Short mmCIF file of C-alpha atoms in Angstrom, two decimals:
data_model
loop_
_atom_site.label_atom_id
_atom_site.label_comp_id
_atom_site.label_asym_id
_atom_site.label_seq_id
_atom_site.Cartn_x
_atom_site.Cartn_y
_atom_site.Cartn_z
CA MET A 410 -22.01 30.42 -28.60
CA SER A 411 -23.96 27.22 -29.02
CA GLU A 412 -24.85 25.19 -25.99
CA ARG A 413 -24.71 21.45 -25.89
CA GLU A 414 -26.47 19.14 -23.50
CA PHE A 415 -24.20 16.35 -22.35
CA HIS A 416 -25.40 12.93 -21.32
CA PRO A 417 -26.05 12.69 -17.54
CA GLU A 418 -23.23 10.20 -17.17
CA VAL A 419 -20.84 12.60 -18.89
CA LYS A 420 -21.93 15.29 -16.44
CA ARG A 421 -21.06 12.91 -13.62
CA LEU A 422 -17.64 12.55 -15.20
CA LEU A 423 -17.23 16.32 -15.23
CA ASP A 424 -18.36 16.46 -11.64
CA GLY A 425 -15.60 14.07 -10.70
CA GLU A 426 -18.03 11.39 -9.57
CA ILE A 427 -16.74 8.85 -12.06
CA THR A 428 -13.72 8.44 -14.30
CA ILE A 429 -13.57 8.14 -18.06
CA ALA A 430 -13.02 4.41 -17.61
CA ASP A 431 -16.34 4.15 -15.78
CA LEU A 432 -18.24 5.50 -18.75
CA PRO A 433 -19.96 3.05 -21.08
CA LEU A 434 -18.03 2.57 -24.27
CA GLU A 435 -20.52 4.50 -26.36
CA LEU A 436 -20.14 7.57 -24.13
CA ARG A 437 -16.35 7.69 -23.89
CA ALA A 438 -15.86 9.80 -26.98
CA GLU A 439 -18.44 12.27 -25.69
CA GLY A 440 -16.77 12.28 -22.28
CA GLU A 441 -13.34 12.94 -23.72
CA GLU A 442 -14.75 15.65 -25.95
CA ALA A 443 -16.51 17.25 -22.99
CA LEU A 444 -13.32 17.32 -20.96
CA ARG A 445 -11.47 18.75 -23.90
CA LEU A 446 -14.04 21.43 -24.62
CA LEU A 447 -14.56 22.48 -21.06
CA ALA A 448 -10.91 22.62 -20.20
CA ALA A 449 -10.39 24.74 -23.30
CA VAL A 450 -12.45 27.56 -21.85
CA ASP A 451 -10.36 30.71 -21.97
CA ARG A 452 -10.26 32.02 -18.43
CA THR A 453 -8.29 35.16 -19.11
CA SER A 454 -10.06 38.27 -17.88
CA VAL A 455 -11.56 40.60 -20.43
CA ALA A 456 -12.60 44.25 -20.27
CA VAL A 457 -16.38 44.62 -20.49
CA PRO A 458 -17.57 47.78 -22.20
CA ALA A 459 -20.54 49.74 -20.87
CA VAL A 460 -23.76 47.96 -21.67
CA THR A 461 -27.38 48.64 -21.04
CA TRP A 462 -29.14 47.26 -18.02
CA ARG A 463 -31.36 45.17 -20.27
CA VAL A 464 -28.40 43.44 -21.80
CA MET A 465 -26.90 42.89 -18.36
CA ALA A 466 -30.17 41.38 -17.18
CA ALA A 467 -30.24 39.09 -20.17
CA LEU A 468 -26.67 38.09 -19.52
CA GLU A 469 -27.52 37.48 -15.89
CA ARG A 470 -30.36 35.15 -16.87
CA ARG A 471 -28.01 33.31 -19.17
CA ARG A 472 -25.31 33.27 -16.51
CA ARG A 473 -27.70 31.64 -14.05
CA ARG A 474 -28.32 28.87 -16.54
CA LEU A 475 -24.64 28.46 -17.13
CA VAL A 476 -23.26 28.90 -13.61
CA PRO A 477 -22.95 25.19 -12.88
CA TRP A 478 -21.12 24.75 -16.16
CA LEU A 479 -18.85 27.71 -15.60
CA LEU A 480 -17.47 25.64 -12.77
CA VAL A 481 -16.68 22.74 -15.00
CA PRO A 482 -13.09 23.70 -15.79
CA ALA A 483 -12.34 23.47 -12.09
CA LEU A 484 -14.44 20.36 -11.78
CA ALA A 485 -12.77 18.88 -14.82
CA ALA A 486 -9.38 19.59 -13.30
CA ALA A 487 -10.57 18.01 -10.07
CA ALA A 488 -11.81 15.01 -12.02
CA LEU A 489 -8.46 14.70 -13.70
CA VAL A 490 -6.69 14.88 -10.36
CA LEU A 491 -8.99 12.14 -9.09
CA TRP A 492 -8.44 10.22 -12.28
CA ILE A 493 -4.68 10.14 -11.96
CA ALA A 494 -4.80 9.83 -8.19
CA ARG A 495 -6.37 6.42 -8.72
CA PRO A 496 -4.40 3.54 -10.17
CA TRP A 497 -4.92 2.64 -13.79
CA THR A 498 -7.38 -0.19 -13.39
CA PRO A 499 -9.63 -0.37 -16.41
CA GLU A 500 -11.42 -3.40 -15.01
CA ARG A 501 -12.82 -1.09 -12.36
CA VAL A 502 -15.81 -0.78 -14.65
CA ALA A 503 -16.68 -4.31 -13.74
CA SER A 504 -18.18 -5.02 -10.36
CA ARG A 505 -15.55 -7.56 -9.39
CA ALA A 506 -14.31 -7.29 -5.85
CA PRO A 507 -10.72 -6.40 -4.94
CA VAL A 508 -8.31 -9.30 -4.78
CA THR A 509 -5.98 -9.90 -1.86
CA VAL A 510 -2.45 -10.50 -3.07
CA ARG A 511 0.57 -11.43 -1.00
CA PHE A 512 3.95 -10.30 -2.26
CA VAL A 513 7.04 -12.13 -1.04
CA LEU A 514 10.73 -11.45 -1.66
CA VAL A 515 13.89 -13.01 -0.30
CA ALA A 516 16.39 -10.18 -0.06
CA PRO A 517 19.58 -11.09 1.79
CA GLY A 518 21.24 -8.10 3.41
CA ALA A 519 18.43 -5.67 2.68
CA GLN A 520 17.69 -3.01 5.28
CA ARG A 521 14.31 -2.14 3.79
CA VAL A 522 12.20 -3.38 0.93
CA SER A 523 9.17 -1.76 -0.65
CA LEU A 524 6.81 -2.25 -3.52
CA ALA A 525 6.26 0.29 -6.27
CA GLY A 526 3.88 -0.10 -9.15
CA THR A 527 0.90 1.14 -11.04
CA PHE A 528 -1.25 0.63 -7.95
CA ASN A 529 0.67 3.24 -5.93
CA HIS A 530 1.93 5.51 -8.73
CA TRP A 531 5.37 3.95 -8.52
CA ASP A 532 6.01 5.57 -5.17
CA PRO A 533 8.82 3.56 -3.56
CA ARG A 534 7.87 4.85 -0.12
CA ALA A 535 4.17 4.06 -0.29
CA THR A 536 4.14 0.30 0.29
CA PRO A 537 6.91 -1.03 2.54
CA LEU A 538 7.30 -4.77 2.99
CA VAL A 539 7.64 -6.23 6.46
CA ARG A 540 10.52 -8.48 7.40
CA ALA A 541 9.35 -11.90 8.49
CA GLY A 542 11.20 -12.53 11.75
CA SER A 543 14.91 -11.81 11.60
CA GLY A 544 15.51 -13.50 8.26
CA ASP A 545 15.77 -12.35 4.67
CA LEU A 546 12.09 -12.88 3.86
CA TRP A 547 9.99 -9.77 3.27
CA THR A 548 6.24 -9.74 2.71
CA ALA A 549 3.35 -7.40 2.03
CA THR A 550 -0.31 -8.15 1.57
CA LEU A 551 -2.37 -5.78 -0.57
CA SER A 552 -5.94 -5.55 -1.72
CA LEU A 553 -5.81 -4.77 -5.44
CA SER A 554 -8.55 -4.05 -7.90
CA PRO A 555 -9.07 -6.50 -10.76
CA GLY A 556 -7.18 -5.58 -13.89
CA GLN A 557 -3.56 -5.41 -14.82
CA HIS A 558 -0.80 -4.14 -12.59
CA GLN A 559 2.91 -3.68 -13.14
CA TYR A 560 5.32 -3.45 -10.25
CA ALA A 561 8.84 -3.92 -8.93
CA PHE A 562 10.48 -4.33 -5.56
CA VAL A 563 12.70 -1.51 -4.34
CA ILE A 564 15.56 -2.54 -2.09
CA ASP A 565 17.02 0.07 0.25
CA GLY A 566 15.27 2.81 -1.69
CA THR A 567 17.54 2.59 -4.69
CA ARG A 568 17.66 -0.86 -6.28
CA TRP A 569 14.66 -1.77 -8.42
CA ILE A 570 14.22 -5.46 -9.13
CA PRO A 571 11.37 -7.45 -10.69
CA ASP A 572 9.55 -10.17 -8.78
CA PRO A 573 11.52 -13.34 -9.57
CA THR A 574 8.36 -15.46 -9.41
CA ALA A 575 6.15 -13.37 -11.71
CA PRO A 576 6.07 -12.73 -15.47
CA ALA A 577 8.15 -9.74 -16.48
CA ILE A 578 8.14 -7.31 -19.37
CA ASP A 579 10.51 -4.65 -20.66
CA ASP A 580 9.88 -1.40 -18.79
CA GLY A 581 11.20 0.72 -21.66
CA PHE A 582 14.10 1.96 -19.54
CA GLY A 583 16.37 -1.05 -19.88
CA ARG A 584 14.91 -2.86 -16.89
CA HIS A 585 11.93 -5.13 -16.28
CA ASN A 586 8.59 -4.78 -14.55
CA SER A 587 6.67 -7.66 -13.07
CA VAL A 588 3.13 -8.21 -14.30
CA LEU A 589 0.10 -9.13 -12.26
CA THR A 590 -3.15 -9.83 -14.08
CA LEU A 591 -6.17 -10.15 -11.79
CA MET B 1235 -5.92 26.51 -21.80
CA ARG B 1236 -5.85 23.36 -23.87
CA PHE B 1237 -7.02 20.01 -22.51
CA SER B 1238 -3.51 18.67 -22.59
CA SER B 1239 -2.17 21.68 -20.72
CA ALA B 1240 -4.87 21.26 -18.11
CA LEU B 1241 -3.92 17.63 -17.86
CA ALA B 1242 -0.24 18.38 -17.39
CA PHE B 1243 -1.16 21.06 -14.89
CA ALA B 1244 -3.27 18.59 -12.95
CA LEU B 1245 -0.54 15.99 -13.06
CA VAL B 1246 2.21 18.28 -11.87
CA PHE B 1247 0.14 19.84 -9.12
CA ALA B 1248 -1.38 16.54 -8.04
CA ALA B 1249 2.07 15.35 -7.11
CA PRO B 1250 2.62 17.51 -4.02
CA LEU B 1251 -0.80 16.39 -2.81
CA ALA B 1252 0.54 12.88 -2.68
CA GLY B 1253 3.72 14.07 -1.04
CA GLN B 1254 5.80 13.18 -4.04
CA GLN B 1255 7.03 15.10 -7.07
CA ARG B 1256 5.55 12.96 -9.82
CA PHE B 1257 7.58 14.35 -12.69
CA THR B 1258 9.49 17.41 -13.76
CA GLY B 1259 8.28 20.25 -15.91
CA ARG B 1260 10.25 18.97 -18.88
CA ILE B 1261 8.58 15.57 -18.71
CA ALA B 1262 5.22 17.25 -18.15
CA ALA B 1263 5.75 19.16 -21.37
CA VAL B 1264 6.45 15.94 -23.23
CA VAL B 1265 3.36 14.31 -21.70
CA ASP B 1266 1.39 17.37 -22.68
CA SER B 1267 2.48 17.20 -26.28
CA LEU B 1268 2.35 13.43 -26.78
CA GLY B 1269 -0.84 13.05 -24.73
CA ALA B 1270 -2.71 15.67 -26.74
CA ALA B 1271 -1.68 14.08 -30.02
CA ALA B 1272 -2.58 10.62 -28.76
CA ALA B 1273 -5.98 11.74 -27.48
CA ALA B 1274 -6.69 13.41 -30.81
CA ARG B 1275 -6.17 10.03 -32.48
CA GLY B 1276 -8.53 8.35 -30.02
CA LEU B 1277 -5.77 6.66 -28.04
CA PRO B 1278 -5.86 6.25 -24.26
CA ILE B 1279 -3.49 8.60 -22.45
CA ASP B 1280 -3.34 6.70 -19.16
CA PRO B 1281 -0.45 4.47 -20.27
CA VAL B 1282 1.51 7.57 -21.32
CA ILE B 1283 0.96 9.22 -17.95
CA GLU B 1284 1.77 6.04 -16.04
CA LYS B 1285 5.02 5.57 -17.95
CA ALA B 1286 6.04 9.17 -17.25
CA ILE B 1287 5.36 8.73 -13.54
CA GLU B 1288 7.25 5.43 -13.55
CA GLY B 1289 10.26 6.94 -15.32
CA SER B 1290 10.44 9.81 -12.89
CA ALA B 1291 10.09 7.52 -9.89
CA LYS B 1292 12.94 5.38 -11.17
CA GLY B 1293 15.17 8.40 -11.69
CA ILE B 1294 15.40 7.92 -15.46
CA SER B 1295 16.75 10.78 -17.57
CA VAL B 1296 14.30 13.03 -19.40
CA GLU B 1297 15.68 11.90 -22.74
CA ARG B 1298 15.14 8.26 -21.96
CA VAL B 1299 11.67 8.86 -20.52
CA THR B 1300 10.78 10.77 -23.68
CA ALA B 1301 11.91 7.88 -25.84
CA ALA B 1302 9.89 5.44 -23.72
CA LEU B 1303 6.80 7.63 -23.97
CA ARG B 1304 7.13 7.74 -27.76
CA ALA B 1305 7.43 3.96 -27.78
CA VAL B 1306 4.27 3.66 -25.68
CA VAL B 1307 2.37 5.86 -28.11
CA ASP B 1308 3.68 3.84 -31.06
CA GLN B 1309 2.50 0.64 -29.40
CA LEU B 1310 -0.92 2.15 -28.75
CA ASP B 1311 -1.14 3.23 -32.39
CA THR B 1312 -0.29 -0.29 -33.52
CA ALA B 1313 -2.79 -1.79 -31.09
CA ALA B 1314 -5.56 0.56 -32.23
CA ALA B 1315 -4.96 -0.22 -35.89
CA SER B 1316 -4.79 -3.96 -35.24
CA LEU B 1317 -8.01 -3.91 -33.23
CA ARG B 1318 -9.69 -1.91 -35.99
CA ASP B 1319 -8.63 -4.56 -38.49
CA GLY B 1320 -10.24 -7.10 -36.20
CA GLY B 1321 -13.49 -5.17 -35.98
CA ILE B 1322 -13.04 -3.33 -32.66
CA SER B 1323 -12.86 0.45 -32.86
CA GLY B 1324 -12.70 3.25 -30.35
CA ASP B 1325 -12.37 1.17 -27.20
CA THR B 1326 -9.55 2.87 -25.30
CA ILE B 1327 -9.37 0.13 -22.66
CA ALA B 1328 -8.94 -2.54 -25.33
CA ILE B 1329 -6.31 -0.38 -27.02
CA ALA B 1330 -4.40 -0.07 -23.73
CA ALA B 1331 -4.57 -3.84 -23.28
CA GLY B 1332 -3.30 -4.25 -26.84
CA GLY B 1333 -0.45 -1.87 -26.10
CA PHE B 1334 0.52 -4.00 -23.12
CA ALA B 1335 0.37 -7.16 -25.26
CA ILE B 1336 2.73 -5.58 -27.79
CA THR B 1337 5.11 -4.55 -25.01
CA ALA B 1338 5.08 -8.15 -23.88
CA GLY B 1339 6.06 -9.38 -27.33
CA LEU B 1340 2.92 -9.95 -29.37
CA HIS B 1341 2.59 -8.52 -32.86
CA GLY B 1342 -0.12 -6.43 -34.43
CA ARG B 1343 -1.44 -9.40 -36.42
CA ASP B 1344 -1.77 -11.39 -33.17
CA ILE B 1345 -4.00 -8.68 -31.75
CA THR B 1346 -6.08 -8.70 -34.92
CA ASP B 1347 -6.46 -12.48 -34.67
CA LEU B 1348 -7.70 -12.19 -31.07
CA ALA B 1349 -10.10 -9.40 -32.00
CA ARG B 1350 -11.51 -11.57 -34.78
CA THR B 1351 -12.69 -14.23 -32.36
CA GLY B 1352 -16.04 -12.49 -32.42
CA ARG B 1353 -16.17 -11.95 -28.68
CA PRO B 1354 -17.30 -8.64 -27.11
CA ALA B 1355 -14.61 -6.01 -26.72
CA ALA B 1356 -14.55 -6.48 -22.93
CA ASP B 1357 -13.71 -10.18 -23.32
CA VAL B 1358 -11.10 -9.45 -25.98
CA THR B 1359 -9.58 -6.92 -23.57
CA VAL B 1360 -9.16 -9.60 -20.92
CA GLY B 1361 -7.84 -11.94 -23.61
CA LEU B 1362 -5.22 -9.39 -24.63
CA ARG B 1363 -4.03 -8.94 -21.06
CA VAL B 1364 -3.83 -12.67 -20.54
CA ALA B 1365 -2.05 -13.08 -23.90
CA GLY B 1366 0.50 -10.46 -22.90
CA THR B 1367 1.03 -12.16 -19.55
CA LEU B 1368 1.49 -15.57 -21.21
CA THR B 1369 4.03 -14.09 -23.60
CA ALA B 1370 5.82 -12.52 -20.65
CA LEU B 1371 5.98 -16.00 -19.15
CA GLY B 1372 7.86 -17.19 -22.22
CA VAL B 1373 5.04 -18.68 -24.28
CA PRO B 1374 5.77 -17.99 -27.98
CA PRO B 1375 3.29 -15.55 -29.55
CA SER B 1376 1.92 -18.19 -31.95
CA GLU B 1377 1.10 -20.58 -29.09
CA THR B 1378 -0.28 -17.72 -27.02
CA VAL B 1379 -2.67 -16.66 -29.75
CA LYS B 1380 -3.73 -20.25 -30.38
CA LEU B 1381 -4.54 -20.84 -26.71
CA VAL B 1382 -6.30 -17.55 -26.02
CA SER B 1383 -8.24 -17.72 -29.29
CA VAL B 1384 -9.63 -21.15 -28.59
CA GLU B 1385 -10.59 -20.06 -25.07
CA LEU B 1386 -12.28 -16.92 -26.36
CA ARG B 1387 -14.10 -18.73 -29.16
CA SER B 1388 -15.42 -21.33 -26.75
CA GLY B 1389 -16.98 -18.53 -24.70
CA ARG B 1390 -14.92 -18.91 -21.56
CA ALA B 1391 -15.66 -16.53 -18.72
CA PRO B 1392 -12.99 -13.91 -17.91
CA ALA B 1393 -12.14 -15.78 -14.70
CA ASP B 1394 -11.23 -18.84 -16.77
CA LEU B 1395 -9.05 -16.75 -19.05
CA LEU B 1396 -7.33 -15.13 -16.08
CA ALA B 1397 -6.50 -18.60 -14.74
CA LEU B 1398 -4.39 -19.46 -17.81
CA PRO B 1399 -1.08 -17.88 -16.69
CA GLY B 1400 -1.27 -19.70 -13.36
CA ARG B 1401 -1.97 -22.98 -15.14
CA VAL B 1402 1.00 -22.46 -17.46
CA GLN B 1403 3.19 -21.63 -14.46
CA ALA B 1404 2.02 -24.79 -12.72
CA ASP B 1405 2.87 -26.93 -15.77
CA VAL B 1406 6.26 -25.24 -16.09
CA ALA B 1407 6.92 -26.01 -12.43
CA HIS B 1408 6.34 -29.66 -13.34
CA GLY B 1409 8.96 -29.58 -16.08
CA ALA B 1410 7.11 -28.45 -19.21
CA THR B 1411 8.38 -25.61 -21.34
CA PRO B 1412 6.04 -22.60 -21.58
CA ALA B 1413 5.30 -23.55 -25.20
CA GLN B 1414 4.47 -27.14 -24.26
CA ALA B 1415 2.27 -26.00 -21.40
CA ALA B 1416 0.32 -23.61 -23.62
CA ALA B 1417 -0.02 -26.16 -26.42
CA GLY B 1418 -1.35 -28.74 -23.96
CA LEU B 1419 -3.91 -26.31 -22.59
CA ALA B 1420 -4.97 -25.33 -26.11
CA ARG B 1421 -5.47 -28.97 -27.07
CA ALA B 1422 -7.50 -29.59 -23.93
CA ALA B 1423 -9.63 -26.50 -24.54
CA ALA B 1424 -10.24 -27.49 -28.16
CA ALA B 1425 -11.19 -31.00 -27.14
CA GLN B 1426 -13.54 -29.64 -24.52
CA GLY B 1427 -15.06 -27.33 -27.09
CA ASN B 1428 -15.50 -30.19 -29.57
CA ALA B 1429 -17.24 -32.24 -26.89
CA GLY B 1430 -19.94 -29.60 -27.02
CA GLY B 1431 -20.54 -29.68 -23.32
CA ARG B 1432 -21.31 -33.43 -23.26
CA ASN B 1433 -18.23 -34.27 -21.25
CA GLY B 1434 -16.77 -30.91 -20.30
CA ALA B 1435 -17.92 -28.14 -18.06
CA PRO B 1436 -19.91 -25.40 -19.79
CA PRO B 1437 -18.13 -22.16 -20.56
CA GLY B 1438 -17.51 -20.13 -17.45
CA LYS B 1439 -17.97 -23.15 -15.23
CA GLY B 1440 -14.56 -24.67 -15.75
CA GLY B 1441 -12.97 -26.53 -12.88
CA HIS B 1442 -9.88 -24.37 -12.78
CA PRO B 1443 -10.02 -21.57 -10.24
CA PRO B 1444 -8.02 -18.42 -10.94
CA HIS B 1445 -4.42 -18.59 -9.84
CA PRO B 1446 -2.96 -15.16 -9.35
CA PRO B 1447 0.81 -15.36 -9.06
CA HIS B 1448 0.72 -14.75 -5.31
CA PRO B 1449 -2.59 -15.77 -3.84
#
């Protein structure tokens, strides 16, 4: 089995310290390849025939060199979990600060209103809006990373509607998502 | 275990961690298959995953989510090819931005035109997002490309590009059509570029602050 030395930044990716989007462009292919290769490690158990102590010692020396990288499938999985646990914000690579955005919706008769989008993995329970006074005005203020976000309001947990004041695009399901470009 | 299987595994089992079932096993299998094929072609898989999560959250049927995922991959393929024609290859973030622009209504040739402005891929990426947003606001693709191209060619900073949708919205609020608003901004940008900095602000120092839709 040949060994390959990955770039230190790619190792950070495998360690879950950064995401693939944080890698410089020239390292992304290597990063994706590393994730692919390391996740492809066959972890099924195998029967080891009797071997001499010398061979075992040699294997042990090799194992010591490889131990950190034997952990990479788990680390890679952890990195992937981290990767998808964070919103898709490619502009994260830039050092621009988060932007405070206020969302407002007039929803007559609504009992509850929430916000679902790429910034909260479309979870309609994650970001409730607050009713302003006793009226029909609902608001939420979020700190969002620069980049592009798509979202919709969810009324009473079931009715998804786009933001009437924002640009909207086809969501591919016969409805529309609002677009926020920061 | 293949990369794609590991990915699907991570996606499915990440869901309970967030207290929400992100998507079903059937959709995970589709993501697995489409994601692996997309990654093998150098396409970003984030948009595929996001669309699967979105479809599940909205309660969309597996069949319809599958169709939407295939459409996303098709758009990414078109974006990648168009960017390649414009001289930008292998940048998954730019490809994702191109995919968004196509969803918004731009065509492959529009993406190629924007890529050919000679700007770095990061700037073209912002330009593609802004172009998609302008198109979503109702600006015709031809006017969108004209406006964003002239802004990119004149070396505008990303913050200036990001201000364009807000400026179009402001003009529309004053009675202009989206096409008129974009054409007016393109003329102004071209004139400013022709002035060569004698009368206008230098690139990146424009007097228009960003206007997110809901500041």
